[in-house]
Structures are given as C-alpha cells and as structure tokens.
C-alpha cells in the first residue's frame, strides 16, 4: 500500500492526532501541574499552566497530615495477593480447559464469562452479611477473596487464549519424557507463558488497585482501607484540598501509567483478544 | 490377600497398578475446583441470596428478616426515587455508550492511518483507562470546579461563556458533566477495541474498493463499517452493560446530588444497603437492575442476530 496522503489530509491527520493527545493526556497533565502549585495560586482567577512558585508542600501533606502511605501499603498488599491468587487459580483452570480432556469446555468458559456479567452491586449486600457473619469485615481477606472472584473470569479467559496458541507437540514430548500433568503445567507451560502471565497479572493488579465499591463497603479503618477509599474521603472541614488531591492522584497513577506503557503492546493484545476474535 | 486385591479380583482385571483411568477423568475437574469454589461462593451464592433477600423485609436496623412475598417489589413500583434513578441510569447508559462508540470509532479510524508519533498517541490513550476511577472523579471535580475550575477559565477566555458555570452543583448540568467524565475515561478503550477490529478487515477488500474508484468516505461506508459492525455492536453491548452499573464516578463526584439529579441505580442501591441498612429492599432494587440489564443485553443480541442474518 502507498501512504502518500494529500497535504490537506496530512494536516487533518496531525490535527486529529494532536486533539486525541490533548484529550487523553491533558487532564492528567493539569493534575500534575496542580500538584506542584500553592493553594493560593490554584484559587486565583487566572490559573497558571506551569507551576511557579514550585512547591512540594502537597506531597509533604500527604505523608504528614493524611498518612497516605498507609493506604498505599494496604493497596499494595491487597492487589499483590489478589494478583498471585488470580494467576494461580486462573492458570490451573485455563490449563485444565485447554490441555486436559474436559467435556463441554466451551460451556464451562461461557459460564465463567457470564458470571462476570453480574452487576457487582447485586452481590455487595449479601457478601457484606456473609463477611460480617464470618468476622471478616475490615480485613484484607474480605477484599482479596472478593477481588479473586472478580478477576478470575478475565484471567482465565486470557490465559486460556494464550495456552491455546501453544503447540500440542510440547505436551506429547513432555509426556514421553515422563512428565506428570502438574509437571507439564508448572515446568513446561507456565515458564513459556511468562509474557502472558505478566500482562494478565498486570490487568488483575490494576483492577484490584482501582476497585472502590467493595473496599468502601467492607473496610472501615485506615488499617485496611485502600487508596481509592482514602482519596474519596479526602476532604478538609472548610474547603476541598485540591492540591493535596492532585498530589495523591499523581502518586497512585504514575506507577500504573509507567507499567502500562512498558507492557502496552501485550496489554492491548490481551484486552482485545476476547472482543474481536470469536 | 489384601482388601484391594480382593476388590480388584472381584472387579476383574485392570490395566496398571494404580488407577490411571480414574485420575485422567478426575484431574481436569480437580484443577477447575478452586476457580469454581471461588466463583460459587463470591458470585453465585450472593446472587441467589440477594434474590431471596428481595422477598424479605431484612433490615439491620429493625433486626427483622421475615418473608414478605412481593412486598418490596410493590413498594418499588411506586417509589419515585427508584424511577428517578432508573431514568438517570438509562439516560447515562444511552448517551455515554453512543458518544463513546462514535468518538471511539473516529479515534480508531485516525489511529489506523499511518503518521509519525502514532505510537505516542496510542500509548497516551491508555492513560485514562489505567487511572483509578476515583482519581478520574476527583480530577474532573477539580477541572469542572464551579469557582476555580480550569474548564470555566478556558471557556471564559475563549468567550464561550460569560460567567462561571456551576457544572456539578446545578440540577441542569451535573448529570451531563458526569457523562462527559465517563466518556473521557472509557472512549480510549473503545477506540483500541475498534482499532483491533479494523485490523482484522482484509486489506484486499479495501484495495479492491479503491480500484473500483471508491473514495475514502464510500470505502468507509460500504466496506469498513459493515465489516466492523459485529465488533461495534459487541463492544457497544459490553460498554452499555458497564455504563449501566456506574457507581464510582457518581458517588465521588456528586454523591447523587444535587437534589437527586444524578442519582443512579447503583448509588441508590448502595445507599439503601449501607446508609439505611434495608437489605431486603436494597436487594429488590438490585434484582430490578439485573432484569433491566438482561433486557438491554437481549435487545442487543436480537439486533446483532438480525443484522448478521440479513448480511448473509
């Protein structure tokens, strides 16, 4: 194909690209800029795009006044445990469906997918009662157990899709060499699926890191509340601390953006495979 | 003779010392068991329990939990707050899904073309997707702040508005501002889905159309769009189901206010459960939501099926 566009078309393309760039990146850049500006600069009639004078007082506030590091600590624990469990349980299920003789495997996959279609608000009430009966309210366990089930359908689907692309000859060769079923999974299939495990794990991690409703319902103290709940509760008595909020936004979003940019190619593939191929 | 030997003597000869046959049969299901247990206890059980609760007057305040038949649903039918939230949710779902699909399609077509820095634009599209929704909400709360928000400043500078607009604090604007925030957050993902769909269209088809003298617009309308339609509809369905559950944005940006003008089913449901602690009535709202969602999905499926049949 030839990519010789007319000059007019070329200008249109770059204009559109610029708009798309501003549209998706602009709001966050403003948040970044706000986080380095003094409160009085933020509330003058004419906002400045470049922070002058430059200040890190909002980041100091996060640690000194809001103990924001505690929320981050909770989020890291909950999201990491969720990711580990999701990958382990999801890999077992995907391996079984892809490599072993499961009758009606597409029925099973369909059921797993349709479970993820239930509105989450419909399960939060009964789960709350259950967690309360089991004494699990305001614990990491209540969140990890819930997020595991919420993340499993996607993880199982994506891993299943990846395992299906691996040639069957590998299985046969491993079996010939006397590999057991679990040996086949842990020694052969999982090591060669590392790229897929990393991206799937990242998706599960982001979902757990960002989840709000269950965290809001199940946790009640800073000992177990996660970052979204912490940020949602960020209000001072007499005014909204926009600068502090901006700083918190930057702190919790930048690591995600960096991770996503590193793995962007795999993420796009992982996310879109279910939606496009049938 | 041990017991096992006796047993196998009775059962007749079998291959191997252990029992390879039975293991081969059981192992797959054993490996699926953890996933089933997790989904059964955290998804299926609560759904059924919720259905049961919707027929009771369970409340953590009065400590009652008696079966009351369709009592909750009769109340729901005449509950203005419920229908108010129902209409907001339908409006939100319809407008945001439509806007996201159209805008997403435009961006996908743009990213399909070849230009320098295409990778940068595509990477930037992932920023809104990766950001926690609570952060998005706070970010839009700041951008659309009635007094010091950047949007008011920019619109005033451009001469589009004269005075500050109260985006989130007025009954007329709040829902639209929330829809705007949702469109920002989810359009990029839609665009990437549709872009992947565009890549599956055989290049030869487009080239053939060009050979026949079709211009860009005609190629789009008669070749790309029909080929993309299934992806478009499926992506739209998933987006609509997701939009229907909107919670984080509304809860953090307005909490359902001002004067219930942005109350959606999820936020109303959450408040009924955790503010007034009426678990019976709250579960009836969930079930009603669930049924509305099923209807939306059914509508989409029928439409998709009809379109695909007519194409063949």
XYZ file of C-alpha atoms in Angstrom:
590
model
C 0.000 0.000 0.000
C 1.077 3.545 -0.595
C 0.861 6.053 2.187
C 1.093 9.159 0.059
C -1.551 11.360 1.562
C -2.534 14.679 0.084
C -1.169 17.648 2.090
C -4.666 18.562 3.253
C -5.293 15.061 4.500
C -1.936 15.012 6.225
C -2.711 18.222 8.090
C -6.072 16.799 9.080
C -4.391 13.657 10.397
C -1.906 15.522 12.547
C -4.579 17.855 13.810
C -6.709 14.882 14.821
C -3.724 13.199 16.440
C -2.988 16.346 18.425
C -6.601 16.553 19.588
C -6.538 12.886 20.670
C -3.287 13.501 22.542
C -4.636 16.556 24.380
C -7.922 14.817 25.083
C -6.365 11.796 26.763
C -3.236 13.318 28.282
C -4.307 16.900 29.030
C -6.449 16.392 32.130
C -3.760 14.386 33.847
C -1.060 16.926 32.969
C -3.192 19.618 34.603
C -3.462 17.398 37.686
C 0.332 17.018 37.646
C 0.839 20.762 37.357
C -1.730 21.469 40.096
C 0.051 19.155 42.488
C 3.138 21.405 42.431
C 1.293 24.706 42.893
C 0.486 26.534 46.111
C -3.153 26.603 47.193
C -3.337 30.377 46.748
C -2.060 30.074 43.171
C -4.703 27.470 42.411
C -7.511 29.727 43.623
C -6.583 32.922 41.815
C -8.807 33.919 38.931
C -6.238 33.024 36.275
C -4.717 29.555 36.558
C -1.089 29.035 35.516
C -0.145 26.013 33.493
C 3.449 25.971 34.679
C 3.867 25.802 38.473
C 5.564 28.995 39.697
C 6.497 29.061 42.510
C 7.175 25.371 42.537
C 6.225 23.598 45.760
C 6.146 20.080 47.124
C 4.033 21.006 50.144
C 1.117 18.894 48.900
C 3.291 15.807 48.805
C 4.516 16.579 52.311
C 0.886 16.983 53.427
C 0.097 13.552 52.069
C 2.571 11.891 54.382
C 2.410 14.185 57.422
C -1.301 15.029 57.606
C -3.073 12.250 55.772
C -0.830 9.231 56.469
C -1.366 8.420 52.808
C 1.448 5.847 52.855
C -0.795 3.576 54.940
C -3.427 3.416 52.197
C -0.709 2.695 49.664
C 0.651 -0.075 51.874
C -2.837 -1.626 52.162
C -3.409 -1.358 48.425
C -0.068 -2.973 47.620
C -0.821 -5.921 49.925
C -4.381 -6.419 48.658
C -3.550 -6.004 44.970
C -0.429 -8.219 45.123
C -2.168 -11.050 46.948
C -5.120 -10.798 44.559
C -2.783 -10.984 41.579
C -0.942 -14.025 42.901
C -4.106 -15.954 43.717
C -5.765 -14.940 40.449
C -2.807 -16.164 38.408
C -2.508 -19.427 40.335
C -6.205 -20.353 40.314
C -6.728 -18.966 36.814
C -3.741 -20.863 35.413
C -4.980 -24.148 36.903
C -8.412 -23.618 35.370
C -7.151 -22.402 31.993
C -4.660 -25.272 31.796
C -7.343 -27.810 32.582
C -9.681 -26.366 29.958
C -7.026 -26.007 27.290
C -4.878 -29.119 27.784
C -6.940 -31.778 29.521
C -9.989 -33.615 28.399
C -12.839 -31.541 29.811
C -16.210 -32.363 28.395
C -18.135 -29.220 27.404
C -15.193 -26.890 27.896
C -16.801 -24.045 25.993
C -19.864 -24.392 28.168
C -17.631 -24.026 31.226
C -15.887 -20.997 29.695
C -19.252 -19.475 28.832
C -20.468 -19.920 32.404
C -17.300 -18.362 33.801
C -17.706 -15.379 31.467
C -21.404 -14.924 32.168
C -20.704 -14.877 35.906
C -18.553 -11.826 35.342
C -21.551 -10.091 33.784
C -23.491 -9.932 37.051
C -23.792 -6.378 38.341
C -21.451 -6.059 41.298
C -23.909 -4.025 43.308
C -26.113 -7.136 43.387
C -23.519 -9.140 45.322
C -22.152 -6.475 47.662
C -25.079 -6.687 50.123
C -25.166 -10.478 50.609
C -21.349 -10.614 50.697
C -21.341 -7.952 53.390
C -23.698 -10.059 55.524
C -21.540 -13.133 54.913
C -18.314 -11.316 55.786
C -19.967 -9.961 58.903
C -21.045 -13.466 59.989
C -17.531 -14.792 59.410
C -15.925 -11.862 61.237
C -14.115 -10.768 58.073
C -15.245 -7.145 57.939
C -12.387 -4.641 57.819
C -9.782 -7.275 56.898
C -7.523 -7.757 53.890
C -9.012 -11.235 53.484
C -12.511 -9.966 52.661
C -11.107 -7.822 49.864
C -8.692 -10.403 48.465
C -11.343 -13.142 48.409
C -13.782 -10.837 46.616
C -11.265 -9.485 44.102
C -10.070 -13.002 43.320
C -13.552 -13.942 42.121
C -13.989 -10.651 40.244
C -10.657 -11.029 38.450
C -10.809 -14.749 37.717
C -13.049 -14.689 34.614
C -10.777 -12.324 32.692
C -7.585 -14.035 33.856
C -8.912 -17.484 32.942
C -10.071 -16.293 29.520
C -6.863 -14.546 28.589
C -4.642 -17.401 29.819
C -6.861 -19.930 28.064
C -6.479 -17.965 24.837
C -2.703 -17.960 25.248
C -2.420 -21.653 26.142
C -4.454 -22.489 23.037
C -1.747 -20.906 20.878
C 0.951 -23.220 22.276
C 1.563 -26.257 20.049
C 0.258 -29.619 21.311
C 3.532 -31.292 20.380
C 5.053 -29.803 23.527
C 2.610 -31.774 25.677
C 3.322 -35.006 23.877
C 7.076 -34.572 24.112
C 6.842 -33.809 27.828
C 4.609 -36.819 28.432
C 7.040 -39.041 26.573
C 9.777 -37.858 28.899
C 7.622 -38.943 31.829
C 6.265 -35.557 32.866
C 3.180 -35.667 35.080
C 0.139 -33.494 34.435
C 1.115 -30.910 37.048
C 4.720 -31.133 35.924
C 3.571 -30.265 32.426
C 1.836 -27.152 33.773
C 4.498 -25.904 36.177
C 7.669 -26.956 34.382
C 6.705 -26.515 30.744
C 3.574 -24.478 30.064
C 3.908 -21.743 32.700
C 7.568 -20.915 32.032
C 6.899 -20.426 28.329
C 3.761 -18.405 29.099
C 5.656 -15.807 31.114
C 4.796 -12.847 28.831
C 1.115 -13.676 29.062
C 1.330 -14.203 32.835
C 2.941 -10.796 33.271
C 0.286 -8.923 31.311
C -2.595 -10.897 32.783
C -1.175 -10.295 36.229
C -0.899 -6.609 35.472
C -4.570 -6.470 34.444
C -5.592 -8.223 37.666
C -3.357 -5.911 39.691
C -4.793 -2.754 38.113
C -8.364 -3.964 38.630
C -7.698 -4.661 42.332
C -5.746 -1.419 42.773
C -8.601 0.638 41.309
C -11.610 -1.109 42.844
C -13.725 1.186 45.002
C -17.186 -0.087 45.922
C -16.290 -3.268 47.796
C -13.405 -1.547 49.548
C -15.780 1.209 50.638
C -18.344 -1.281 51.947
C -16.044 -3.813 53.612
C -13.342 -1.685 55.245
C -13.819 0.967 57.886
C -10.401 1.934 59.233
C -7.136 3.235 57.833
C -5.614 -0.105 58.832
C -7.268 -1.806 55.862
C -8.720 0.874 53.580
C -7.242 1.021 50.112
C -6.116 4.021 48.054
C -9.426 4.760 46.252
C -11.299 4.891 49.564
C -8.576 7.092 51.023
C -8.758 9.557 48.108
C -12.567 9.575 48.090
C -12.512 10.605 51.770
C -10.039 13.428 51.170
C -11.928 16.471 52.344
C -10.995 19.108 54.824
C -13.553 20.711 57.045
C -13.910 24.066 55.285
C -12.512 23.631 51.802
C -11.639 20.969 49.255
C -7.860 20.387 49.302
C -7.462 20.244 45.512
C -3.679 20.461 45.680
C -3.399 17.502 48.057
C -5.866 15.526 45.961
C -3.855 16.255 42.829
C -0.676 15.064 44.550
C -2.390 11.849 45.677
C -3.691 11.297 42.135
C -0.194 11.622 40.750
C 1.283 9.271 43.347
C -1.200 6.461 42.666
C -1.497 6.908 38.901
C 2.101 7.408 37.768
C 3.256 3.862 38.703
C 0.279 2.429 36.789
C 0.986 4.587 33.760
C 4.645 3.542 33.753
C 3.726 -0.147 33.996
C 1.084 0.184 31.306
C 3.447 1.974 28.940
C 6.101 -0.704 29.405
C 3.646 -3.505 28.660
C 1.305 -1.609 26.343
C 1.632 -3.897 23.359
C 0.800 -7.012 25.362
C -1.982 -5.272 27.240
C -3.721 -4.163 24.079
C -3.454 -7.695 22.699
C -4.687 -9.272 25.925
C -7.599 -6.908 26.289
C -8.802 -7.081 22.745
C -8.466 -10.770 22.036
C -11.786 -11.622 23.689
C -13.657 -8.820 21.990
C -12.592 -9.300 18.411
C -11.756 -12.892 17.668
C -14.611 -15.278 18.046
C -4.829 -61.233 50.226
C -5.230 -57.558 50.935
C -8.522 -55.796 50.645
C -7.523 -54.040 47.469
C -6.512 -57.237 45.788
C -9.796 -58.786 46.774
C -11.629 -55.834 45.362
C -9.770 -55.967 42.087
C -10.245 -59.704 41.912
C -13.973 -59.132 42.129
C -13.987 -56.192 39.716
C -11.988 -58.130 37.198
C -8.600 -57.434 35.625
C -7.480 -53.821 35.153
C -4.564 -52.196 33.438
C -1.741 -50.824 35.595
C -1.137 -50.997 39.311
C -2.768 -47.696 40.302
C -5.823 -46.419 38.614
C -4.726 -44.222 35.713
C -8.152 -44.196 34.145
C -9.947 -42.622 37.023
C -7.224 -39.996 37.605
C -7.360 -39.000 33.987
C -11.028 -38.378 34.474
C -10.828 -36.546 37.797
C -7.719 -34.353 37.390
C -9.266 -31.788 34.998
C -12.137 -31.130 37.371
C -9.808 -31.063 40.364
C -7.813 -28.301 38.679
C -11.019 -26.399 37.953
C -12.230 -26.784 41.524
C -10.511 -23.709 43.084
C -11.959 -21.471 40.367
C -15.428 -22.975 40.777
C -15.277 -22.633 44.558
C -14.251 -19.005 44.301
C -16.930 -18.091 41.764
C -19.613 -20.097 43.544
C -19.021 -18.503 46.929
C -18.378 -14.923 45.816
C -20.674 -14.656 42.789
C -23.342 -17.342 42.563
C -24.216 -17.678 46.249
C -24.608 -13.902 46.814
C -26.785 -13.582 43.715
C -29.153 -16.295 44.944
C -29.039 -14.948 48.491
C -29.848 -11.489 47.110
C -32.820 -12.890 45.235
C -34.080 -14.464 48.475
C -33.441 -11.272 50.474
C -35.534 -9.304 47.975
C -38.579 -11.243 49.196
C -37.882 -10.441 52.869
C -38.016 -7.317 54.998
C -34.441 -7.849 56.198
C -33.124 -4.726 57.892
C -30.124 -4.314 60.125
C -31.903 -1.506 61.965
C -35.099 -3.298 62.973
C -33.383 -6.707 63.007
C -36.338 -8.202 61.112
C -35.969 -10.824 58.448
C -39.374 -12.206 57.557
C -40.643 -13.414 54.216
C -42.988 -10.787 52.772
C -43.556 -12.097 49.255
C -43.663 -9.380 46.601
C -43.974 -6.593 49.186
C -40.660 -4.960 48.259
C -41.470 -5.032 44.557
C -44.894 -3.445 45.166
C -43.125 -0.643 47.059
C -40.547 -0.345 44.308
C -43.219 0.036 41.632
C -44.499 3.244 43.222
C -41.151 4.510 44.528
C -40.409 7.857 42.832
C -36.775 7.771 43.955
C -36.317 4.426 42.207
C -37.839 5.556 38.921
C -35.923 8.810 39.101
C -32.680 6.812 39.424
C -33.848 4.373 36.747
C -34.304 7.169 34.198
C -30.965 8.743 35.057
C -29.249 5.403 34.616
C -30.941 4.768 31.264
C -30.056 8.286 30.067
C -26.488 7.909 31.275
C -26.125 4.496 29.621
C -27.646 5.516 26.286
C -25.858 8.844 25.901
C -22.440 7.712 27.142
C -22.449 4.470 25.137
C -23.457 6.280 21.953
C -20.910 9.058 22.444
C -18.134 6.637 23.333
C -18.837 4.413 20.353
C -18.899 7.268 17.840
C -15.893 9.035 19.304
C -14.068 5.737 19.736
C -14.736 4.898 16.084
C -13.371 8.263 14.976
C -10.201 7.794 17.034
C -9.798 4.199 15.829
C -10.012 5.340 12.190
C -7.442 8.023 12.950
C -5.040 5.601 14.640
C -5.448 3.193 11.734
C -3.788 5.679 9.408
C -0.027 5.991 9.195
C 1.634 9.038 10.698
C 4.659 9.870 12.815
C 4.212 9.582 16.588
C 1.283 7.211 16.140
C 2.722 5.048 18.923
C 2.807 8.038 21.269
C -0.860 8.823 20.672
C -1.791 5.188 21.103
C 0.143 4.990 24.382
C -1.479 8.188 25.649
C -4.866 6.564 25.052
C -4.084 4.071 27.795
C -3.720 6.769 30.460
C -7.456 7.323 31.082
C -8.049 3.583 31.049
C -5.371 2.782 33.653
C -6.286 5.593 36.031
C -8.408 4.600 39.045
C -11.978 5.829 38.518
C -11.913 7.551 41.889
C -8.911 9.578 40.709
C -10.725 10.383 37.460
C -13.678 11.591 39.501
C -11.563 13.859 41.683
C -9.715 15.099 38.604
C -12.954 16.088 36.890
C -14.211 17.555 40.138
C -11.225 19.890 40.025
C -11.390 20.605 36.264
C -15.114 21.395 36.467
C -14.986 23.167 39.820
C -17.566 25.968 39.813
C -15.220 28.659 41.133
C -11.628 27.831 40.248
C -12.032 25.091 37.655
C -9.850 25.166 34.566
C -12.778 24.481 32.235
C -14.635 27.615 33.332
C -11.449 29.652 32.895
C -10.781 28.292 29.402
C -14.380 28.759 28.252
C -14.414 32.295 29.622
C -11.116 33.106 27.939
C -12.477 31.800 24.651
C -15.577 33.942 25.109
C -17.958 30.975 25.029
C -19.417 31.686 28.459
C -19.571 34.976 30.343
C -19.895 33.844 33.957
C -18.690 30.759 35.779
C -20.931 27.771 35.187
C -21.764 25.606 38.170
C -21.080 22.298 36.401
C -21.533 19.863 39.246
C -23.646 21.839 41.677
C -26.634 22.593 39.470
C -29.519 20.275 38.721
C -29.333 21.011 34.979
C -25.639 20.333 34.404
C -24.467 17.715 36.884
C -25.582 14.582 35.022
C -24.054 15.841 31.753
C -20.779 16.630 33.462
C -20.655 13.092 34.831
C -21.426 11.700 31.372
C -18.558 13.792 29.996
C -16.169 12.355 32.596
C -17.292 8.837 31.731
C -16.798 9.451 28.026
C -13.277 10.672 28.745
C -12.442 7.631 30.838
C -13.785 4.895 28.577
C -13.545 6.172 24.991
C -9.851 5.206 24.648
C -10.565 1.589 25.469
C -13.407 1.574 22.963
C -11.067 3.053 20.358
C -8.448 0.357 20.961
C -11.075 -2.399 20.682
C -12.371 -0.970 17.401
C -8.820 -0.479 16.146
C -8.159 -4.175 16.704
C -11.392 -4.835 14.786
C -10.248 -2.647 11.888
C -7.017 -4.612 11.648
C -8.947 -7.831 11.067
C -10.583 -6.470 7.900
C -8.693 -7.915 4.916
C -6.647 -5.230 3.172
C -7.529 -6.703 -0.192
C -11.166 -5.679 0.296
C -10.263 -2.039 0.833
C -7.861 -2.079 -2.093
C -10.467 -3.649 -4.328
C -12.894 -0.913 -3.373
C -10.268 1.739 -4.136
C -9.579 0.122 -7.527
C -13.244 0.365 -8.303
C -12.948 4.074 -7.709
C -14.486 4.278 -4.274
C -13.439 7.358 -2.317
C -12.467 7.254 1.355
C -15.954 8.005 2.550
C -17.514 5.379 0.303
C -14.916 2.801 1.314
C -15.728 3.524 4.937
C -19.486 3.422 4.490
C -19.778 0.373 2.245
C -16.777 -1.749 3.226
C -15.311 -0.913 6.605
C -18.458 -0.094 8.537
C -20.403 -3.253 7.583
C -17.322 -5.388 8.289
C -16.807 -3.665 11.611
C -20.447 -3.819 12.667
C -20.265 -7.032 14.737
C -17.262 -5.718 16.701
C -19.001 -2.379 17.067
C -22.158 -3.958 18.449
C -20.382 -6.335 20.812
C -18.117 -3.586 22.123
C -21.208 -1.383 22.478
C -23.030 -4.081 24.408
C -20.183 -4.561 26.873
C -19.857 -0.811 27.292
C -23.597 -0.384 27.828
C -23.697 -3.104 30.490
C -20.738 -1.483 32.192
C -22.164 2.030 31.957
C -25.415 0.793 33.454
C -23.569 -0.017 36.690
C -21.893 3.366 37.027
C -21.056 3.895 40.680
C -17.603 5.338 41.423
C -17.969 8.444 39.264
C -21.363 9.433 40.648
C -20.602 8.520 44.238
C -17.388 10.526 44.344
C -18.356 13.478 42.109
C -21.830 14.309 43.398
C -22.977 11.534 45.712
C -26.217 11.506 43.709
C -26.978 15.200 44.229
C -27.791 17.995 43.828
C -31.398 17.206 44.746
C -31.100 13.595 43.489
C -30.496 14.879 39.946
C -27.608 12.446 39.362
C -28.844 9.543 41.467
C -28.307 6.297 39.549
C -29.465 2.801 40.379
C -26.106 1.714 41.788
C -25.748 4.711 44.082
C -29.372 4.493 45.226
C -28.888 0.789 45.800
C -25.691 1.327 47.760
C -27.292 3.959 49.983
C -30.330 1.748 50.613
C -27.999 -1.049 51.675
C -25.355 0.784 53.655
C -26.941 4.045 54.805
C -30.452 2.932 55.705
C -29.367 -0.719 56.135
C -32.519 -2.057 54.407
C -31.037 -5.204 52.920
C -34.392 -6.603 51.816
C -35.493 -3.522 49.890
C -31.966 -2.927 48.600
C -31.879 -6.446 47.185
C -35.161 -5.795 45.371
C -33.509 -2.784 43.686
C -30.554 -4.998 42.673
C -32.890 -7.560 41.174
C -34.777 -4.898 39.234
C -31.436 -3.593 37.966
C -30.416 -7.048 36.988
C -33.603 -7.550 34.990
C -33.174 -4.230 33.183
C -29.636 -5.254 32.269
C -30.824 -8.592 30.973
C -33.338 -6.747 28.774
C -30.622 -4.464 27.368
C -28.429 -7.470 26.601
C -31.338 -9.304 24.984
C -32.166 -6.280 22.824
C -28.566 -6.035 21.624
C -28.398 -9.760 20.885
C -31.601 -9.734 18.833
C -30.371 -6.707 16.878
C -26.972 -8.308 16.288
C -28.553 -11.577 15.202
C -30.908 -9.805 12.775
C -28.088 -7.766 11.238
C -25.852 -10.778 10.781
C -28.684 -12.776 9.228
C -29.557 -10.020 6.793
C -25.931 -9.721 5.745
C -25.774 -13.361 4.717
